[in-house]
Coordinates of C-alpha atoms and ligand atoms in Angstrom, one line a residue:
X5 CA 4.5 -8.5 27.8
X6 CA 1.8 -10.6 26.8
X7 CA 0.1 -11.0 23.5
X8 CA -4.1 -12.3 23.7
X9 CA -6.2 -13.2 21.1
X10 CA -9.2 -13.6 20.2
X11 CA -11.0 -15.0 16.8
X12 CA -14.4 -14.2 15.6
X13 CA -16.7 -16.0 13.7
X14 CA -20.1 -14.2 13.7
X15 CA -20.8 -10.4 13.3
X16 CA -22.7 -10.8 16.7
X17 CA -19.6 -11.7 18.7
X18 CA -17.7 -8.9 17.0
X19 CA -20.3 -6.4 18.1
X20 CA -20.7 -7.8 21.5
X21 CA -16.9 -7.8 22.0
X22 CA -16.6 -4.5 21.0
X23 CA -18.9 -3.3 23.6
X24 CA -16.4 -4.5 26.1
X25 CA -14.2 -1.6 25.1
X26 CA -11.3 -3.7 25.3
X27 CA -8.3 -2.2 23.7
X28 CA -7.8 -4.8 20.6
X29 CA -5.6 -4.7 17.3
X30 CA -8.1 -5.5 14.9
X31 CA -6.8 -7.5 11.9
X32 CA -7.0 -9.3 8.7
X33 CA -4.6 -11.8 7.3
X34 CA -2.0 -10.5 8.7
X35 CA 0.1 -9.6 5.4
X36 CA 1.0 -5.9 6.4
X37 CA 4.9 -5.3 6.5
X38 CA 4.6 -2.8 8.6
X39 CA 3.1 -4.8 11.9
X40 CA 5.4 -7.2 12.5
X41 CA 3.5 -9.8 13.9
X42 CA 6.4 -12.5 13.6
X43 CA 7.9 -10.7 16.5
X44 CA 5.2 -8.8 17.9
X45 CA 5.8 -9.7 21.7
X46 CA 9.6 -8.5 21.1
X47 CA 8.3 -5.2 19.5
X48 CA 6.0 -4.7 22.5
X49 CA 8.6 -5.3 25.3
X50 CA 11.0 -3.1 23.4
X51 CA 8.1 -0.5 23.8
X52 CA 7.3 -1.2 26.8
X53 CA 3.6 -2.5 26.7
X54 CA 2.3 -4.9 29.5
X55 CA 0.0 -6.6 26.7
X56 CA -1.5 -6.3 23.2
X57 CA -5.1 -8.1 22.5
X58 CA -5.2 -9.5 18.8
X59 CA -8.3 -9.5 16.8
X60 CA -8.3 -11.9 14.4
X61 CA -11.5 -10.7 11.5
X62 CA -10.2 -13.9 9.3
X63 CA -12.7 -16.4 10.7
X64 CA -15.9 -14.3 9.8
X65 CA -18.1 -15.3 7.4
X66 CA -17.6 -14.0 3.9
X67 CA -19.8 -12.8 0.8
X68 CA -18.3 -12.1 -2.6
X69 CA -21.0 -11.0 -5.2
X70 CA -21.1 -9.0 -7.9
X71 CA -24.7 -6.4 -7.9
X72 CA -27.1 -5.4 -10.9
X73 CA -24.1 -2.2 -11.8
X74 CA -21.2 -4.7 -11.5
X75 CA -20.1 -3.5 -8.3
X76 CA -18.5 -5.9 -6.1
X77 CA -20.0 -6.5 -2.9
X78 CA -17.6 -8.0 0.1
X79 CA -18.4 -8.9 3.7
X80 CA -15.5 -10.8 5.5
X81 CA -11.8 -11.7 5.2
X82 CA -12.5 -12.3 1.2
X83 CA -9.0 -11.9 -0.4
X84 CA -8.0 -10.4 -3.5
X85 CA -7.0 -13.6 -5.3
X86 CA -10.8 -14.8 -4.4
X87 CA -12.5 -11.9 -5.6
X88 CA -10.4 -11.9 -8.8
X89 CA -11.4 -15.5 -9.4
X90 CA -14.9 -14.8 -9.0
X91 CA -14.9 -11.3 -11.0
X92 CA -13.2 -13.1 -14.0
X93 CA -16.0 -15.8 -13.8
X94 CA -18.4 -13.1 -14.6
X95 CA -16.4 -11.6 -16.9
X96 CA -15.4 -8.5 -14.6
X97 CA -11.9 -7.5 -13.2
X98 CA -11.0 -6.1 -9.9
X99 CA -9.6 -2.9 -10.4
X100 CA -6.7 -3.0 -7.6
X101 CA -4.3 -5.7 -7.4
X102 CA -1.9 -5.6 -4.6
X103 CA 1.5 -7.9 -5.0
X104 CA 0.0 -10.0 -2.2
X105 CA -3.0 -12.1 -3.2
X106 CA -3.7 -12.9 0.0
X107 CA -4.6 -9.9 1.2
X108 CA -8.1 -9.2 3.0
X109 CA -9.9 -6.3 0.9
X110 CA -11.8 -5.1 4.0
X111 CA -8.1 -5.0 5.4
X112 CA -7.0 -3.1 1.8
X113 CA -9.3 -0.3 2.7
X114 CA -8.1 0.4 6.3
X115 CA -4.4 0.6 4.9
X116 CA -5.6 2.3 1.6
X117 CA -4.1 -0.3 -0.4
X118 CA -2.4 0.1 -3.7
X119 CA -1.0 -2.2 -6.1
X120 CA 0.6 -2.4 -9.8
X121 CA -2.7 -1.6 -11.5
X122 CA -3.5 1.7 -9.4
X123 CA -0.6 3.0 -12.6
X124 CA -4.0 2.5 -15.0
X125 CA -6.9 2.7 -12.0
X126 CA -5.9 4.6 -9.6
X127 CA -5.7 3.5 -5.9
X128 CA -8.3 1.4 -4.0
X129 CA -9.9 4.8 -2.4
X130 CA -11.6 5.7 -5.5
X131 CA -12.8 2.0 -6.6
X132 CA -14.7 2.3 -2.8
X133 CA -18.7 3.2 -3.2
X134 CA -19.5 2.2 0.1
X135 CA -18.7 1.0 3.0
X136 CA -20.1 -0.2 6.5
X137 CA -18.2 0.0 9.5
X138 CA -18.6 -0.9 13.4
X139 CA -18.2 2.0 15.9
X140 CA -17.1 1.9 19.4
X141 CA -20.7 0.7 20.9
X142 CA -21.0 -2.3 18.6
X143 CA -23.4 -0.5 16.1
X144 CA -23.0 -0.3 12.5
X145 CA -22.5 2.7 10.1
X146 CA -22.5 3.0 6.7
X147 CA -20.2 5.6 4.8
X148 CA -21.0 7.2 0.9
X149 CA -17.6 7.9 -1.0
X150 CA -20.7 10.4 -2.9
X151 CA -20.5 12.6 0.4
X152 CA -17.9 14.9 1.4
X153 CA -16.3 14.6 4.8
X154 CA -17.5 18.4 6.1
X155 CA -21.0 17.4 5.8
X156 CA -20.7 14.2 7.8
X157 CA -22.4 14.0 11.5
X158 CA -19.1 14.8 13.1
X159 CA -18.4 18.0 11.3
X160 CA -21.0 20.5 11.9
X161 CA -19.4 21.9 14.7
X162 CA -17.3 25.7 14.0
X163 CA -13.9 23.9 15.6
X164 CA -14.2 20.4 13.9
X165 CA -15.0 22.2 11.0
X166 CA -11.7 24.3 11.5
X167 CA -9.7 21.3 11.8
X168 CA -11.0 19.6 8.8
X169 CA -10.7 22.7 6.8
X170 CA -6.5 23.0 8.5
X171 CA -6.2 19.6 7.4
X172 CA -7.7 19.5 4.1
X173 CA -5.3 22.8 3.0
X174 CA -1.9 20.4 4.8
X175 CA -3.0 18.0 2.4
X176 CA -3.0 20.0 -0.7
X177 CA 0.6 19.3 -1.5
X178 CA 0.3 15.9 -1.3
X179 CA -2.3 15.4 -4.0
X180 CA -0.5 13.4 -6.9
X181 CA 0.4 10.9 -5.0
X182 CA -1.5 7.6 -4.2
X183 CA -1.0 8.0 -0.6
X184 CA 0.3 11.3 1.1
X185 CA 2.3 11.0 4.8
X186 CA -1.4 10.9 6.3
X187 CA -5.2 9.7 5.4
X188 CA -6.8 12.3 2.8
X189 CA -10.0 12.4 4.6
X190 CA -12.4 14.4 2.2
X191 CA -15.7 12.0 1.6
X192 CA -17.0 10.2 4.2
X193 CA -15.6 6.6 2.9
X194 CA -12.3 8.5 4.1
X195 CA -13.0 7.8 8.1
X196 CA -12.1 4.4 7.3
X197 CA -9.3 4.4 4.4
X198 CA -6.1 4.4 5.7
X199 CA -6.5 4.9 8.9
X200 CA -5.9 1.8 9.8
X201 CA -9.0 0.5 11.7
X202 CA -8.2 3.2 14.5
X203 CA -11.7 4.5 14.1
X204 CA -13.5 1.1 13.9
X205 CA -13.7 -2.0 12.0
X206 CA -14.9 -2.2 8.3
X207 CA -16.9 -5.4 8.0
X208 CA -18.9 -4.5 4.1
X209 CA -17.4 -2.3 1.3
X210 CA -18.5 -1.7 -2.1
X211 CA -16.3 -1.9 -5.0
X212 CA -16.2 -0.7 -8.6
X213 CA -15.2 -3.5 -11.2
X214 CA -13.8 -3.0 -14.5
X215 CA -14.8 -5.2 -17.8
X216 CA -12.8 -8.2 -18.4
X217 CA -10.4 -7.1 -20.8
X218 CA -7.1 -9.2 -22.8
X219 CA -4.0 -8.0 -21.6
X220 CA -0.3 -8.8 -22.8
X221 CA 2.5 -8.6 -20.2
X222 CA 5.8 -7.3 -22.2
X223 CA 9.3 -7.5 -20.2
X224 CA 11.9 -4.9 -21.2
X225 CA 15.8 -6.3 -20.4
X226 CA 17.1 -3.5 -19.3
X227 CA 21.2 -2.7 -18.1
X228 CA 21.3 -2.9 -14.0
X229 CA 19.9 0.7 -12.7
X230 CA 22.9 1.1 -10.7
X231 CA 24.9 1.2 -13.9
X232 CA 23.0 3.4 -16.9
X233 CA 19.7 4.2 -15.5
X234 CA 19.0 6.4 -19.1
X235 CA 16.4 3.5 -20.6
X236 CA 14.2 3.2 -17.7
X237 CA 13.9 7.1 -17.4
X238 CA 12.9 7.0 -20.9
X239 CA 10.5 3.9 -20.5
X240 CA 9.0 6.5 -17.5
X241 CA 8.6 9.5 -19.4
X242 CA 6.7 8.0 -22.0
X243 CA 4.6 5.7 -20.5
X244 CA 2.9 8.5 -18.2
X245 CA 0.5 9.1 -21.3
X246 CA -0.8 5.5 -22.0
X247 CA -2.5 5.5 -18.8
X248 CA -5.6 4.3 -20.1
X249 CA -3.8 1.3 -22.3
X250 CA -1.7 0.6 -19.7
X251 CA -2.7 -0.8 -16.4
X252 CA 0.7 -1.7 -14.9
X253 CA 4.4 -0.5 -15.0
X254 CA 6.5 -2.4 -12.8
X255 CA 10.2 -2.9 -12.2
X256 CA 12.2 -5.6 -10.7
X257 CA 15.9 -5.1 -10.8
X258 CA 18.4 -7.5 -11.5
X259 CA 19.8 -8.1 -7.6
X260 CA 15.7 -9.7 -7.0
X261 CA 16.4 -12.5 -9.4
X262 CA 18.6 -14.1 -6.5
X263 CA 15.5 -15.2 -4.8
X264 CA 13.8 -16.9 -7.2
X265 CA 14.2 -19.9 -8.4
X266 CA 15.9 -20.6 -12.2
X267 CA 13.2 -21.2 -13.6
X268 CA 11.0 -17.8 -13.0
X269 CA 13.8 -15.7 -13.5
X270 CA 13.4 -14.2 -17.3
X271 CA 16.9 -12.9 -18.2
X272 CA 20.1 -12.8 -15.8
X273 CA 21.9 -9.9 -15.3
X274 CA 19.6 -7.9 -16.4
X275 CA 16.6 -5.6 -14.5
X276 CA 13.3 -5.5 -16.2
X277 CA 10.5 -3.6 -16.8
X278 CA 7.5 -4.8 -17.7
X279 CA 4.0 -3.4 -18.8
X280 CA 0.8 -4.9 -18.8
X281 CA -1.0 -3.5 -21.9
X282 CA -4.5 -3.8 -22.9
X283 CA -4.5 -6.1 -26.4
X284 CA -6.8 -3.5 -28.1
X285 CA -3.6 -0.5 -27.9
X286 CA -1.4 -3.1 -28.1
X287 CA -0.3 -2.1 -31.7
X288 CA -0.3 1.6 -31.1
X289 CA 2.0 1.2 -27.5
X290 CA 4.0 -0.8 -29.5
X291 CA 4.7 1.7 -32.2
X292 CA 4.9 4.4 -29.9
X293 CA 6.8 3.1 -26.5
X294 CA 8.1 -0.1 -27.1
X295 CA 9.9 0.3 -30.6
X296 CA 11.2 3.8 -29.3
X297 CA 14.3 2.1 -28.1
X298 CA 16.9 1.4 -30.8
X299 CA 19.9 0.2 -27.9
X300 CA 17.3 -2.4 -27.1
X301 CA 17.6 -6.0 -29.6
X302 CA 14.7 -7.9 -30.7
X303 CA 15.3 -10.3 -27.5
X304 CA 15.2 -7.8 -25.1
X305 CA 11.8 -6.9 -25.6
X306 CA 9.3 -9.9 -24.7
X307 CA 6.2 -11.8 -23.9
X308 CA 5.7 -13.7 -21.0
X309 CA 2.6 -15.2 -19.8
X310 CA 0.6 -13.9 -17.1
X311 CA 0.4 -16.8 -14.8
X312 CA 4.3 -16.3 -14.4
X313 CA 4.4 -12.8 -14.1
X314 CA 2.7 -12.6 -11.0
X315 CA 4.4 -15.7 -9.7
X316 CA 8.0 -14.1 -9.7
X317 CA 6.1 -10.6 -8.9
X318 CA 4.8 -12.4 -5.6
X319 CA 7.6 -14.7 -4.7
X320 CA 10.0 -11.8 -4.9
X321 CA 9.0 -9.8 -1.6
X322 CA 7.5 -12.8 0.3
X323 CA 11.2 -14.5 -0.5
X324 CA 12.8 -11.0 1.3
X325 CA 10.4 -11.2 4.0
X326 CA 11.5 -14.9 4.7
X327 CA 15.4 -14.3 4.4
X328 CA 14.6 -11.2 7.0
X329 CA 12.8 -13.4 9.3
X330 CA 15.2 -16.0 9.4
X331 CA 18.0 -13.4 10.0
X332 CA 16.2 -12.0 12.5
X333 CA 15.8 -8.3 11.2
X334 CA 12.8 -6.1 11.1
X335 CA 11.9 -5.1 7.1
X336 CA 14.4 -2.6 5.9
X337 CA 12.6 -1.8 2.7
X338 CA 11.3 1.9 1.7
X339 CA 7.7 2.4 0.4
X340 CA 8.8 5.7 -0.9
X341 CA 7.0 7.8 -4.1
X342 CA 7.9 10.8 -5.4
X343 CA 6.8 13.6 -8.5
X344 CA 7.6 12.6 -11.8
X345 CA 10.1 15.8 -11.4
X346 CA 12.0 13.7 -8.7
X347 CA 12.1 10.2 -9.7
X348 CA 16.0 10.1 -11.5
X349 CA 16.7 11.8 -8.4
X350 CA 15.3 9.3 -6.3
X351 CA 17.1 7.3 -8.1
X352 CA 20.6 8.7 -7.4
X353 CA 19.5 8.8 -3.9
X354 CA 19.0 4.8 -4.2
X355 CA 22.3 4.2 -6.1
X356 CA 24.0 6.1 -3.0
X357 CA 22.4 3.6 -0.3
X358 CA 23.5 0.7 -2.5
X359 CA 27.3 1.4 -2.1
X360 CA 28.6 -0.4 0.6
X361 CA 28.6 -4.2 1.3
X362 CA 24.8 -4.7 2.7
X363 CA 23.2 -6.9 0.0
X364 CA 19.7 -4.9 -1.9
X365 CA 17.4 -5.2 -4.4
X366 CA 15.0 -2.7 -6.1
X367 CA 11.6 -3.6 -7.2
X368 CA 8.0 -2.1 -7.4
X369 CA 5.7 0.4 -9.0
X370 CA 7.9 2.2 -11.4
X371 CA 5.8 3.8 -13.2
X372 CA 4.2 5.7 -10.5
X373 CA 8.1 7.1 -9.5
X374 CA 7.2 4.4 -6.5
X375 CA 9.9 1.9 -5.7
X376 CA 10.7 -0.4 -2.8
X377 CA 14.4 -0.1 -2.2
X378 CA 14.8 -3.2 0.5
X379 CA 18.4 -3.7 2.3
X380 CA 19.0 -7.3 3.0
X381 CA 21.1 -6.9 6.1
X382 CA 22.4 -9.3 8.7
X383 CA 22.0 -8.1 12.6
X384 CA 25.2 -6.4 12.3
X385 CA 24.5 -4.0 9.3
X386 CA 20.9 -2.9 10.5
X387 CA 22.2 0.3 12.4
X388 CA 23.9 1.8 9.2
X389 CA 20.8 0.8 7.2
X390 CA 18.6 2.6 9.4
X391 CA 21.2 5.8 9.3
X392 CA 20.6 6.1 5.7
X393 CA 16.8 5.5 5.7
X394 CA 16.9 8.5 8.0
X395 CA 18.8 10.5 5.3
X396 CA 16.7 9.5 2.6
X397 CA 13.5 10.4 4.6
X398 CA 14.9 13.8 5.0
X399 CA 15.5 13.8 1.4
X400 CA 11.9 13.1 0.6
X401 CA 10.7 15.7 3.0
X402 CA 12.2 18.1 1.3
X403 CA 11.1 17.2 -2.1
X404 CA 8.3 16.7 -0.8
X405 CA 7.6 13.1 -1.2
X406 CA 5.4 10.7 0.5
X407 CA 7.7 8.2 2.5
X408 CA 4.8 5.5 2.6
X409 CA 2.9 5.8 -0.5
X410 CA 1.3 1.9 0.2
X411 CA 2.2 0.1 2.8
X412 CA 1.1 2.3 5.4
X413 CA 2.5 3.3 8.8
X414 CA 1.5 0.7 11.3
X415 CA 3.7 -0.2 14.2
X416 CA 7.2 0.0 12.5
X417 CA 6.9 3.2 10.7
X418 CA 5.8 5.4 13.1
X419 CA 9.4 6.8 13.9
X420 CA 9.8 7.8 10.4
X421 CA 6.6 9.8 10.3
X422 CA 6.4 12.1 12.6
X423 CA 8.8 14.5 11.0
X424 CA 5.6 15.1 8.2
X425 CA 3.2 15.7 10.4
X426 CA 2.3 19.3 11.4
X427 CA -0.5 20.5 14.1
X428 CA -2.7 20.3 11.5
X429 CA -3.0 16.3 11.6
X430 CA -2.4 16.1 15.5
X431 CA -5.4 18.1 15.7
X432 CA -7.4 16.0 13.4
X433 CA -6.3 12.7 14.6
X434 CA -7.1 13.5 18.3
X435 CA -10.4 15.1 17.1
X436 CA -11.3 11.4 15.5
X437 CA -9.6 9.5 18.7
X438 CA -12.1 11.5 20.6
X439 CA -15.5 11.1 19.0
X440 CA -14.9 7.8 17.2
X441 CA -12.8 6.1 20.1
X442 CA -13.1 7.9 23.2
X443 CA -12.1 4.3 25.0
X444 CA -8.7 4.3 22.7
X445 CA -10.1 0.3 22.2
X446 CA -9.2 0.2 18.5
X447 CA -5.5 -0.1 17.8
X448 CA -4.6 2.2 20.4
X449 CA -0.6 1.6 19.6
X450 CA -1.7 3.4 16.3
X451 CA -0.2 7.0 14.7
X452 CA -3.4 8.3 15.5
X453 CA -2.1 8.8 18.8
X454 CA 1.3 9.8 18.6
X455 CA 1.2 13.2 20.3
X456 CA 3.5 16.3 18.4
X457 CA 6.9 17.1 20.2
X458 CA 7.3 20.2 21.9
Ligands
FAD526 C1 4.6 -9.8 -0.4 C2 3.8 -8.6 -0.1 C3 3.4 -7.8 -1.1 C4 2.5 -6.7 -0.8 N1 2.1 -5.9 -1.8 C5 1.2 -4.9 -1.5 C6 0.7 -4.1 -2.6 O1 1.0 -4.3 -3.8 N2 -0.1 -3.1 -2.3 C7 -0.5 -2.8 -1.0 O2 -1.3 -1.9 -0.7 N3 0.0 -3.6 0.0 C8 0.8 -4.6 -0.2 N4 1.3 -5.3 0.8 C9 0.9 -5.0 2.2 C10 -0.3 -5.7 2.7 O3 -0.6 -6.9 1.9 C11 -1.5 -4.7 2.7 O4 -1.3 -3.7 3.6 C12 -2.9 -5.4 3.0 O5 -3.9 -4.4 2.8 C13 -3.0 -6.0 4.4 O6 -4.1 -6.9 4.4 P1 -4.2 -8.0 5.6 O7 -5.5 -8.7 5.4 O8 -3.1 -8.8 5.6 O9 -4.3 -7.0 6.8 P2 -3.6 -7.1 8.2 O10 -2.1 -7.2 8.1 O11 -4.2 -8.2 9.0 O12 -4.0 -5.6 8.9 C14 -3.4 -4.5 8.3 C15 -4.0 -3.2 9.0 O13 -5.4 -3.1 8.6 C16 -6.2 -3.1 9.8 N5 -7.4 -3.8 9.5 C17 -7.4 -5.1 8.9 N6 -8.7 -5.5 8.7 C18 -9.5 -4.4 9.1 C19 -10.9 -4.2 9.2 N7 -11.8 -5.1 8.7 N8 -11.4 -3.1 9.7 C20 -10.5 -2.1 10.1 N9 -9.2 -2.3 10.1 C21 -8.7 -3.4 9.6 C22 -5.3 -3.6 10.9 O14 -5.7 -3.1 12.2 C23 -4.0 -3.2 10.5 O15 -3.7 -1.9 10.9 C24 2.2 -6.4 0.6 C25 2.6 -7.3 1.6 C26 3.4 -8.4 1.3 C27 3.8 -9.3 2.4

């Protein structure tokens, strides 16, 4: 098995490469947990590939500017930490911010990135005005988030426009959720978010901004999940109405403090959940969230700046990436969201996975019902972990969840998928493969062409 890659750092090249029609993985800055590119020519023996070409989009030029409606423009590997910098110069916000600053946004579009303020904003799909992408001949196309999907070139035949309408109804089921089992595909932006750069490669998109506005980060201690869950449910059930004063409602339990340093942690033995709240409501989600909670004292309930709140937010899963890498596992770590309905039950489904001796830790996007359960297990344990992902992807299926509400599918998800996918998406996603990518060139190890059992 051998890995090949090759950088570009013009637009030309790009174009000119991609006329080749050589089979390439496309990416950004390589952040995505679900490629593991630490161990990529492992993965791809294990699979059996001869090779897999790498295409590294980091070296292209970049643009970051903000147009006359605030909109922010990107071209190139521009990260989310850069294009926050720059939109708070102007007094603008981005509207998505992903745990991992060093993201490519370009890249956030092909996985449909989330992050902790989709709880206030909503996901990176509908921040997206515009976008331009290259297709399999090198030529670029741009795509309107103002258009739906069925009246798009590719859909004015009677079967494509079948299989979109087959699709569209499958994905009815799925629409609280940030991100269902498979790409929602409804405006034409859709061709390119989430799918992954299997139907070309985004190189401009269009972004909505949000105005500038004070925010105060207050940490809840809370007991450990595992051992009186009742506050945080409460914290969740009255938070869903502040959406609009609250941009973010995040967890990290009290098992995530071991891999920080002293100094970041902000109360042992204790989980926390904090909310970042707009200073105008700050009074009013005081009175009616944060003083709701007579169990809690006075020192439970704090400020803490925001500089360290998304230190020990970041350092948290890059530290559990590390310790993984250096035991020389692949990510055990769910991505899972669930209904509002669900989420104590989800819960009790996590509670059952932690018993047993294979360290764990809890953390994410609580108040979206959207946690990252991650088992910390040495080479020994990752069997059993992997039994009771199974279960617990059976369990979502039935409650109809979505198993990767953010991180995507990628390489190392795949064998979880497939169970949610009916004819309906093999239908669509060979429909794309054929009139986007008839050569297979981009990503072609990709879900798009996973073929359904029979
Ligand atoms: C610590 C940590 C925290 C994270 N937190 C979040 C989070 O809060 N929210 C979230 O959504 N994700 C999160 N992620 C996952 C990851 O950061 C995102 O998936 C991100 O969008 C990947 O960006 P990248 O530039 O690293 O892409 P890469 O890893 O380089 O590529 C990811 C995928 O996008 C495709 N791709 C990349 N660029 C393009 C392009 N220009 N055109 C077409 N396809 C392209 C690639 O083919 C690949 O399939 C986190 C990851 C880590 C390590």
């Amino acid at each position: 098995m051998e890995i090949y890659s090759k950088s570009f750092s013009a637009i030309d090249d790009l174009k000119n490469y991609i006329r080749l029609s050589d089979a390439t993985f496309f990416h950004g800055n390589q952040t995505s947990t679900v490629v593991p590119y630490d161990r990529l020519k492992e993965y791809g023996q294990e699979q059996g590939w001869d090779s897999m070409t790498l295409g590294n989009l980091g070296q292209l030029p970049e643009e970051c500017t903000l147009d006359k409606d605030n909109n922010l423009v990107i071209r190139g590997p521009v990260t989310w930490k850069q294009a926050r910098e720059y939109c708070r110069s102007k007094g603008r916000n981005t509207m998505t911010s992903p745990t991992e600053e060093l993201a490519a946004i370009l890249s956030g579009v092909a996985t449909s990135c989330t992050g902790e303020r989709c709880f206030g904003y909503g996901t990176l799909r509908e921040q997206l005005i515009e976008c331009i992408y290259l297709d399999n001949q090198g030529n670029e196309k741009k795509l309107s988030s103002h258009k739906d999907l069925k009246d798009h070139e590719f859909f004015q035949t009677e079967e494509s426009q079948v299989i979109l309408k087959d699709y569209q109804d499958s994905y009815l089921q799925y629409i609280g959720f940030k991100n269902a089992p498979f790409p929602r595909l409804e405006k034409e932006t859709d061709l390119m978010t989430g799918t992954e750069g299997q139907l070309g490669v985004v190189i401009e998109g269009i972004f909505k901004t949000a105005k500038l506005e004070n925010v105060t980060y207050i940490f809840l201690a809370l007991p450990k999940w595992e051992e009186d869950a009742s506050i945080h449910l409460d914290v969740f059930d009255k938070v869903q109405g502040f959406r609009d004063k609250v941009y973010s409602c995040e967890l990290v339990d009290e098992n995530s403090w071991s891999y920080l340093s002293d100094d970041l942690v902000p109360r042992k033995g204790k989980d926390i959940v904090f909310l970042e709240i707009e200073n105008i409501h700050f009074e009013e989600v005081y009175e009616k969230i944060l003083s709701q909670f007579p169990q809690l004292s006075e020192d439970d309930i704090f400020e803490v700046p925001e500089s360290k709140c998304r230190q020990l937010r970041m350092e948290i899963p890059r530290a559990i990436f590390e310790v993984n890498s250096k035991m020389g596992v692949t990510k055990k770590g769910t991505d899972v969201q669930v209904l509002p309905r669900d989420f104590a039950g989800l819960l009790e489904f996590y509670k059952k996975m932690a018993r047993g001796d294979v360290a764990y830790n809890l953390f994410g996007h609580f108040g979206d019902a959207h946690l990252h359960f991650n088992f910390m297990p040495n080479p020994n344990e990752t069997d059993s972990c992997q039994e009771k992902l199974e279960s617990l992807y059976q369990w979502v299926y039935e409650v109809k969840g979505s198993p990767f509400a953010e991180h995507g599918i990628g390489l190392i998800k795949q064998k979880f998928i497939q169970h949610f996918y009916t004819r309906a998406q093999y239908e669509m996603f060979s429909y794309l493969k054929k009139v986007m990518d008839p050569n297979n060139q981009f990503f072609p190890q990709g879900f798009m062409m996973m073929r359904e059992k029979v």
